[in-house]
C-alpha cells in the first residue's frame, strides 16, 4: 500500500535539492523521507554525507536510484529534483508504479510538447502526459492539485513574473499592446552547483550582467500563464552578486488611470487567503532581504501621478517559492494539508 | 593671470571627490591642484589626511574654502564637487572671479529652471546661468565645450541611459509611442559617503531593491536629451550589493524590423572617434566588471528574431564616466586636450 | 503570580534583538512574549512595525518600557537586549519585581566589578549582583542555571574562544607559557545596527581589517573562563565582509605531543551530551556557512606532524550562539526545558 | 641581439597573468611585449581575445609558445606565469637561449631542491639552478637583482609575512622561542581562475574558512627568509569573500619591552627608501582596501601596555605586490630602472 506521507526524493544534490531536504526533514506531514541518488553521489548512505550542514538538523537514508525499490517501498509521493531529460524518463515510470510525482524541472510545464521542444531543444514528453500534468502554481491552480498525479513545479523567474502580472491582466487593466517589460534579477544559487567559469566567485562578485535575452526557457511559462503575446513581452534576466533571491521589476502601461488604492485593493482581493503571497502597501516596495530563506512571494508597486504607468516589484527566494518551497506547497495541497504546513 | 592648468577643486570629500582627486593628481595637463574644503574637513592641510589611500599615489595642498583666495590664486578652472544648493551659490561667484567651472551636481543641468525646482524641490538658478551652461555629455555636445564657461556634468544614470538611446532615437528607429523602459542598477558608492541606515553593510549586502520609482532626479535629464515624452518613459533605479558601476537595461520596440548588423553599424557610426564609448558586437553584452575603475561607457544590445524588440545594455562606472571621469573628460575638451587624456 | 513562560523582552530593536524575537515567537515553551521598547521605537504597537520581515512569521505586542507594567503583568522572565549602562539600571529593578533576568550586555559578566570598570570605562554593578550572576555559557555552567536569578549572556567572541580552549586547558595539554593566539573574525552584524561611517557598505565590502587590538572588551571573559594570564594571550578581532558569523583561529603549542585521535577524543568527551557543540573529525575544519542561522558552535582542529602545534577553528553565528540563541538556550536550562528547545 | 626592453610573457591567462599584462602594457621601459600561450589559449592572436577588459587599455600580439621563436625574436627578458612543473621545464631553455627569466611560480624559490620536493611533492630543479636563482623580494635582496639571470618571484603570503617580520627578527627583538603566529587571509583571486567547486560564488560568498593548515607551500619561504625554526611558526591561511588582497595578522612576544615609537622607528629605518612599503603610525592599522589594485605592502602594528606583546598587520594585493606587481618591480631593478616604474 502506498503511504502518501512516505516520500521518495530523487536527485537532490544541488542547491534546490538541499532546500527540499531541509524542508522535508522538518515537515510535520512527512514521515522520514528517503533520498535516491544518481551518479557519484549514489554511494552516500545518509543525507549528511551529501550535506554536512544538515548535521544537527536532521538525517535520512540515501540509496542508489532504483524505480523497483521505490515501487516496492510503499512510498506514495516522489519529488524529482533532476534535469529535464532525466525527469522525462523517470516520471512515467514512477506514475506507472503508482506514485504521485512533483517534478521540479521544466519537463512537464507546457501543455503543448512542441513548446518544450522549441525552448529546451530536445524531444519532449508525450501529449498524454502534458495534458494531465498540473502547472503547480498554487495561487492560480490550487483547485487542480488534490487530484493531480503529476505536478510540474514552475520556473523561479516565471513564478515571480506571473504572480505579479496575473491580477492586473485578469482585470483587463494592462494595455498589453504597448508591451510589458519583465526585468528580472536572480542570485547565483539559481545557476546551479556545478562549477562553471562564469559562476566562480571572482566572476560574480562585484559584477552584474544580463543573460539569456530573448532566449530564456522560462519565457513560454510567462506568456502562457500571464496571457500575453510573446511579441509584446520583453523578459530579461540578470545575475546578482548574492546567493538567494529573485527580484522582478515589471513595467507596463495601464488602459485607464488607476490609483494606488485601487491597485492595492485588486492585489489584496486576488490573493486573499493565499498565505504565501504578501501584498505591500501602495508605494512601498519589497526587497530581496525580506524574502530570503522564506517561501513568500512579496508584491509591491508604484504608480505614477497620472495613474497610467505602473511598476510592480515581485520578490521571492529562488530556492524557496521559486523551487523547493513551492514543491512542498504543492505537496500540501495535493494531500489536503494546510497550504503553509512546514513552510513558516 | 588665470592659468587653465591650475585647478581648484571644491568640496571633494565624498566618493566622487576621491575619484576626482585620484585622476587630477596624475593628469598630465594639470599642475598640482589645490583642494578647498568646507565643514569639518576644512582643517585638513593635505589631501592624504582626507584620503589616506592616496599615500604613495600623490599629494596636494588643502585649504579652507575661500572664493577670494581662489580668485587671487591664478587658478583657471574650478571643479565643484558640492551638493546642488552649494553649487548654486558658489558657481556664480567663481564665474565672476574669472574661472571656468565644471559642476558635478544637478544645479545647472536644465535649461528651464522650473524643471530644477520641480525635481529638486528648491529654488533654481537664474535663467541667464542655465542658458549659458553646457550639458557636459561630450559624446553629444563636445562642440560646445571649448567655449563653455559653466559645464553641468550629467547625472550617472542619465549618462548611461542617454548614450544608449540617443543613436536609436536620432535614427527614428524606436517606436516611442509604445514606451521605453530604462531599468537601471547602481552600486552603493552612488548613494554617497554619509552613513545612512539604508546604506549600511548589513542592509545592502545580500539585498537588492528598487528605489525612487517615478521620482528620480535624473528623469528630466533623460527625457530632455533622449527626446521622449515623460509619459512614455518608465525609469527605475535599483541598489546593487557592490561598490561601483551602473548597468542600465533598456527595453523598447522598433518601428521597423532591424538586424543585429544594422543596429551595430548604427551605434558604431554614431560613436566613431569617441574614445570613451565602446560598442560590443551584436548579441554580446557588456558586464559591470568590464567598466569598473574606467571612464568607458560600454554599449551592447540584443534584438529578437523578428527584429522588433531590442534590449540595450549600457555599463559605466558611476564614479568614473558617471561623475569624476566625465568631469575630467569635459575639462580636456574645454581646454583643447585630447579627450582621453589622463583617463586611460 | 509570575508565569515563567510569559516573557518580557526589553530593547530588542537591533540585530540580536531581531534574532531573539524570531526565536521566541516560535519557541514552544514561550507564551506570546511582550516587547518593551525605549526611545523612538517606543511608539510601535506591534513587532512587525519594528521588523517588517517578521510578517507571516509571527506577531507580538509592543509597549513603551515600564518596570511597573512588567511587574504587574505576571511575566516571569525578562530578556535585556539593551546597552550595558541600561542593563545596569534595569536588571536590579526587574529582579526586585520578582523576574528572572537574562542580560545580553556585558554588564554582569564579571565577578569582580573592577574588571567591568576597567574595560567598559564606566561605574560597574554592585558586588552583590555580580556575585550572584551566572555566566551563561551552558556548556560550562549548566549546573548553575536552574537556580540563577540573573544570567549574564556571554560575549560572542568570548563564547567562540572559550569553547575552543577550555577542554585543552582543563586537560593541561596547552603550554600556556608559550602563549595562545586567538585570531578572531566577525561578520558585520556584530557591529550593530546604528549607522556608522566604518560600517557602511562601501567601507566593509571588499575590505578586511583588524580592530580593537589589545583593547577588546571580551578579553577578560576569555582570560577568566579559559584560565590564562592576560600576558600570555594575544586576542585580535577583525571585521569580515559578510553579515553573520564568527570564526576564531586559535593557535598554541602543546606540552606533550598529541595525535589527532587523542585530541578529537578529548573534545568529544568534554562536549558529550551538549547538543549545541558539534565536533569535527581530526583534520577537517568547520566553515562559517555551516553555522550561519544556527545555534551551533562547530569545533575542528589540525595538529602538526610532531603533535606539538595545534590550530583550533571555532565557528558560530554571532547573533545565534553568540547572542540570542545562547540567551534562549540559557532560558531553556533555567526552566528545565530540553537544552535545544526552539533552537533547531 | 637581445633587447632588455623586449619582453616575452609566457602563460599569462589567469588572474596574475591579467595583472601582469595590464602592468606591462603601460610600462614606460617595456616595448610592446609578446604573449606566448599554451593549451586552448594558443589560438589567440591578440591579448584582448584573452582579456576583453583590456580593450581601450592596450593591445599586444599573442603566439603559440615556442622557445625557438622566442630565442630568435631578440626578446631579452621572459616572465613565466606558468605552473611550477612548466616553469621547471621552460626556465632552463630560456636561460640557454640567453634570456633573463622572472618566474612567478614556486619552482626556483628554494636554495635546497629537497625543500621543493617535500612541499610540492614532485622532482625539483637542479641545484645549479637554485643556487644561482635570486629570491625576488626587492626590499631584502635588491642588491642581487642587477646581475640575476633567474629570479624566483616570492609567494604572496610569504611576501606579506616576511616583510612584516624581518625587521623585528633582524633586530633580535622577537622571542622566537615562544613562537610566532602568522594568521593570514586572502581574497579569492588567489585561488586561481580554474573553476572549482570550492571557489564558486555560492561557496565563497558569506563564507570564511581556514585551509592548508600546517601544509601550505609558502611555509618554507617564510621560515627561511624570516629565519625561524619551523616548529616555532604557526602559519594558517584563510579564504576571504572578496576578490583581492592578503591581510596577515602576525602575533608574537618580544624579548624586551618596546614602545610603539621604538617599533615604528625600527620599521621606518628598515624600509627607508623602499617606495613600495608604507609604514603606518604606531597603533594605526592598514586595511585591505588601502592596498587593493596597488603594489604597496602596508605595515602597521599595535603593542600592548607592557610592551611585550605585538601584533603586526601586513596588507598587500595578492595580484600586485603578491605576484605581478612584484615581478615588474624585480624587472625594474634587474635592468636599472627606478624601482616603482610603472607601478604607481
PDB file of N, CA, C and O in Angstrom, chain A residues 260 264 268 278-287 290 298-303 311-315, chain B residues 209-211 213, chain C residues 49 52 55:
ATOM      1  N   UNK A 260      -3.287  54.230  -6.558  1.00  0.00           N
ATOM      2  CA  UNK A 260      -2.593  53.234  -5.765  1.00  0.00           C
ATOM      3  C   UNK A 260      -3.568  52.400  -4.942  1.00  0.00           C
ATOM      4  O   UNK A 260      -3.423  51.180  -4.814  1.00  0.00           O
ATOM      5  N   UNK A 264      -3.860  48.400  -5.099  1.00  0.00           N
ATOM      6  CA  UNK A 264      -3.615  47.600  -3.897  1.00  0.00           C
ATOM      7  C   UNK A 264      -4.818  46.710  -3.589  1.00  0.00           C
ATOM      8  O   UNK A 264      -4.672  45.532  -3.253  1.00  0.00           O
ATOM      9  N   UNK A 268      -4.942  42.701  -3.247  1.00  0.00           N
ATOM     10  CA  UNK A 268      -5.365  42.085  -1.979  1.00  0.00           C
ATOM     11  C   UNK A 268      -6.527  41.126  -2.201  1.00  0.00           C
ATOM     12  O   UNK A 268      -6.600  40.055  -1.599  1.00  0.00           O
ATOM     13  N   UNK A 278       2.463  38.009  -0.028  1.00  0.00           N
ATOM     14  CA  UNK A 278       2.281  39.174   0.837  1.00  0.00           C
ATOM     15  C   UNK A 278       2.219  40.439  -0.025  1.00  0.00           C
ATOM     16  O   UNK A 278       3.128  40.685  -0.825  1.00  0.00           O
ATOM     17  N   UNK A 279       1.159  41.204   0.150  1.00  0.00           N
ATOM     18  CA  UNK A 279       0.976  42.432  -0.622  1.00  0.00           C
ATOM     19  C   UNK A 279       1.491  43.605   0.196  1.00  0.00           C
ATOM     20  O   UNK A 279       1.130  43.756   1.364  1.00  0.00           O
ATOM     21  N   UNK A 280       2.313  44.440  -0.417  1.00  0.00           N
ATOM     22  CA  UNK A 280       2.832  45.629   0.265  1.00  0.00           C
ATOM     23  C   UNK A 280       1.916  46.817   0.009  1.00  0.00           C
ATOM     24  O   UNK A 280       1.264  46.894  -1.031  1.00  0.00           O
ATOM     25  N   UNK A 281       1.858  47.750   0.954  1.00  0.00           N
ATOM     26  CA  UNK A 281       1.013  48.931   0.760  1.00  0.00           C
ATOM     27  C   UNK A 281       1.477  49.735  -0.469  1.00  0.00           C
ATOM     28  O   UNK A 281       2.670  49.759  -0.779  1.00  0.00           O
ATOM     29  N   UNK A 282       0.531  50.388  -1.138  1.00  0.00           N
ATOM     30  CA  UNK A 282       0.848  51.178  -2.331  1.00  0.00           C
ATOM     31  C   UNK A 282       2.052  52.075  -2.092  1.00  0.00           C
ATOM     32  O   UNK A 282       2.110  52.795  -1.092  1.00  0.00           O
ATOM     33  N   UNK A 283       3.009  52.045  -2.989  1.00  0.00           N
ATOM     34  CA  UNK A 283       4.173  52.925  -2.895  1.00  0.00           C
ATOM     35  C   UNK A 283       5.320  52.363  -2.082  1.00  0.00           C
ATOM     36  O   UNK A 283       6.425  52.907  -2.104  1.00  0.00           O
ATOM     37  N   UNK A 284       5.084  51.284  -1.326  1.00  0.00           N
ATOM     38  CA  UNK A 284       6.166  50.636  -0.578  1.00  0.00           C
ATOM     39  C   UNK A 284       6.619  49.415  -1.390  1.00  0.00           C
ATOM     40  O   UNK A 284       5.771  48.641  -1.856  1.00  0.00           O
ATOM     41  N   UNK A 285       7.906  49.233  -1.507  1.00  0.00           N
ATOM     42  CA  UNK A 285       8.395  48.148  -2.349  1.00  0.00           C
ATOM     43  C   UNK A 285       9.149  47.113  -1.537  1.00  0.00           C
ATOM     44  O   UNK A 285       9.952  47.463  -0.667  1.00  0.00           O
ATOM     45  N   UNK A 286       8.896  45.841  -1.808  1.00  0.00           N
ATOM     46  CA  UNK A 286       9.630  44.787  -1.098  1.00  0.00           C
ATOM     47  C   UNK A 286      11.084  44.741  -1.559  1.00  0.00           C
ATOM     48  O   UNK A 286      11.431  45.235  -2.629  1.00  0.00           O
ATOM     49  N   UNK A 287      11.940  44.145  -0.723  1.00  0.00           N
ATOM     50  CA  UNK A 287      13.365  43.994  -1.025  1.00  0.00           C
ATOM     51  C   UNK A 287      13.715  42.516  -0.905  1.00  0.00           C
ATOM     52  O   UNK A 287      13.035  41.766  -0.211  1.00  0.00           O
ATOM     53  N   UNK A 290      13.812  40.677   2.456  1.00  0.00           N
ATOM     54  CA  UNK A 290      12.564  40.348   3.136  1.00  0.00           C
ATOM     55  C   UNK A 290      12.090  38.922   2.841  1.00  0.00           C
ATOM     56  O   UNK A 290      11.231  38.399   3.533  1.00  0.00           O
ATOM     57  N   UNK A 298       6.629  38.344  -2.257  1.00  0.00           N
ATOM     58  CA  UNK A 298       6.207  39.685  -1.845  1.00  0.00           C
ATOM     59  C   UNK A 298       5.943  40.530  -3.083  1.00  0.00           C
ATOM     60  O   UNK A 298       6.783  40.591  -3.987  1.00  0.00           O
ATOM     61  N   UNK A 299       4.784  41.198  -3.087  1.00  0.00           N
ATOM     62  CA  UNK A 299       4.421  42.041  -4.227  1.00  0.00           C
ATOM     63  C   UNK A 299       4.182  43.471  -3.758  1.00  0.00           C
ATOM     64  O   UNK A 299       3.413  43.707  -2.824  1.00  0.00           O
ATOM     65  N   UNK A 300       4.833  44.399  -4.426  1.00  0.00           N
ATOM     66  CA  UNK A 300       4.610  45.826  -4.171  1.00  0.00           C
ATOM     67  C   UNK A 300       4.569  46.547  -5.499  1.00  0.00           C
ATOM     68  O   UNK A 300       4.903  45.972  -6.536  1.00  0.00           O
ATOM     69  N   UNK A 301       4.159  47.800  -5.489  1.00  0.00           N
ATOM     70  CA  UNK A 301       4.086  48.506  -6.771  1.00  0.00           C
ATOM     71  C   UNK A 301       4.151  50.009  -6.539  1.00  0.00           C
ATOM     72  O   UNK A 301       3.944  50.503  -5.429  1.00  0.00           O
ATOM     73  N   UNK A 302       4.449  50.727  -7.615  1.00  0.00           N
ATOM     74  CA  UNK A 302       4.347  52.189  -7.616  1.00  0.00           C
ATOM     75  C   UNK A 302       3.616  52.572  -8.890  1.00  0.00           C
ATOM     76  O   UNK A 302       3.822  51.957  -9.940  1.00  0.00           O
ATOM     77  N   UNK A 303       2.753  53.565  -8.780  1.00  0.00           N
ATOM     78  CA  UNK A 303       2.024  54.049  -9.948  1.00  0.00           C
ATOM     79  C   UNK A 303       2.324  55.538 -10.059  1.00  0.00           C
ATOM     80  O   UNK A 303       2.548  56.213  -9.055  1.00  0.00           O
ATOM     81  N   UNK A 311       4.859  50.255 -12.039  1.00  0.00           N
ATOM     82  CA  UNK A 311       5.989  49.353 -11.848  1.00  0.00           C
ATOM     83  C   UNK A 311       5.619  48.413 -10.706  1.00  0.00           C
ATOM     84  O   UNK A 311       5.308  48.879  -9.607  1.00  0.00           O
ATOM     85  N   UNK A 312       5.610  47.113 -10.989  1.00  0.00           N
ATOM     86  CA  UNK A 312       5.355  46.123  -9.942  1.00  0.00           C
ATOM     87  C   UNK A 312       6.675  45.457  -9.594  1.00  0.00           C
ATOM     88  O   UNK A 312       7.440  45.093 -10.496  1.00  0.00           O
ATOM     89  N   UNK A 313       6.966  45.351  -8.302  1.00  0.00           N
ATOM     90  CA  UNK A 313       8.174  44.661  -7.856  1.00  0.00           C
ATOM     91  C   UNK A 313       7.760  43.368  -7.162  1.00  0.00           C
ATOM     92  O   UNK A 313       6.926  43.388  -6.245  1.00  0.00           O
ATOM     93  N   UNK A 314       8.320  42.272  -7.618  1.00  0.00           N
ATOM     94  CA  UNK A 314       7.983  40.948  -7.102  1.00  0.00           C
ATOM     95  C   UNK A 314       9.260  40.294  -6.600  1.00  0.00           C
ATOM     96  O   UNK A 314      10.246  40.205  -7.323  1.00  0.00           O
ATOM     97  N   UNK A 315       9.232  39.859  -5.338  1.00  0.00           N
ATOM     98  CA  UNK A 315      10.414  39.254  -4.712  1.00  0.00           C
ATOM     99  C   UNK A 315      10.112  37.861  -4.198  1.00  0.00           C
ATOM    100  O   UNK A 315       9.074  37.660  -3.553  1.00  0.00           O
TER     101      UNK A 315
ATOM    102  N   UNK B 209      17.207  46.137  -4.121  1.00  0.00           N
ATOM    103  CA  UNK B 209      15.922  46.791  -4.035  1.00  0.00           C
ATOM    104  C   UNK B 209      15.805  47.916  -5.054  1.00  0.00           C
ATOM    105  O   UNK B 209      16.804  48.495  -5.474  1.00  0.00           O
ATOM    106  N   UNK B 210      14.578  48.207  -5.434  1.00  0.00           N
ATOM    107  CA  UNK B 210      14.286  49.347  -6.296  1.00  0.00           C
ATOM    108  C   UNK B 210      14.046  50.564  -5.413  1.00  0.00           C
ATOM    109  O   UNK B 210      13.660  50.439  -4.250  1.00  0.00           O
ATOM    110  N   UNK B 211      14.306  51.759  -5.959  1.00  0.00           N
ATOM    111  CA  UNK B 211      14.040  52.974  -5.188  1.00  0.00           C
ATOM    112  C   UNK B 211      13.760  54.115  -6.160  1.00  0.00           C
ATOM    113  O   UNK B 211      14.077  54.028  -7.354  1.00  0.00           O
ATOM    114  N   UNK B 213      11.195  55.199  -7.627  1.00  0.00           N
ATOM    115  CA  UNK B 213      10.379  54.926  -8.815  1.00  0.00           C
ATOM    116  C   UNK B 213       9.488  56.139  -9.118  1.00  0.00           C
ATOM    117  O   UNK B 213       8.792  56.637  -8.237  1.00  0.00           O
TER     118      UNK B 213
ATOM    119  N   UNK C  49       5.912  46.231  13.066  1.00  0.00           N
ATOM    120  CA  UNK C  49       6.230  47.632  12.767  1.00  0.00           C
ATOM    121  C   UNK C  49       7.732  47.870  12.906  1.00  0.00           C
ATOM    122  O   UNK C  49       8.293  48.707  12.217  1.00  0.00           O
ATOM    123  N   UNK C  52       9.610  44.509   9.775  1.00  0.00           N
ATOM    124  CA  UNK C  52       8.621  44.091   8.766  1.00  0.00           C
ATOM    125  C   UNK C  52       8.900  42.691   8.218  1.00  0.00           C
ATOM    126  O   UNK C  52       7.980  42.017   7.751  1.00  0.00           O
ATOM    127  N   UNK C  55       6.616  39.683   9.155  1.00  0.00           N
ATOM    128  CA  UNK C  55       5.257  39.463   8.667  1.00  0.00           C
ATOM    129  C   UNK C  55       5.137  38.047   8.110  1.00  0.00           C
ATOM    130  O   UNK C  55       5.954  37.620   7.307  1.00  0.00           O
TER     131      UNK C  55
END
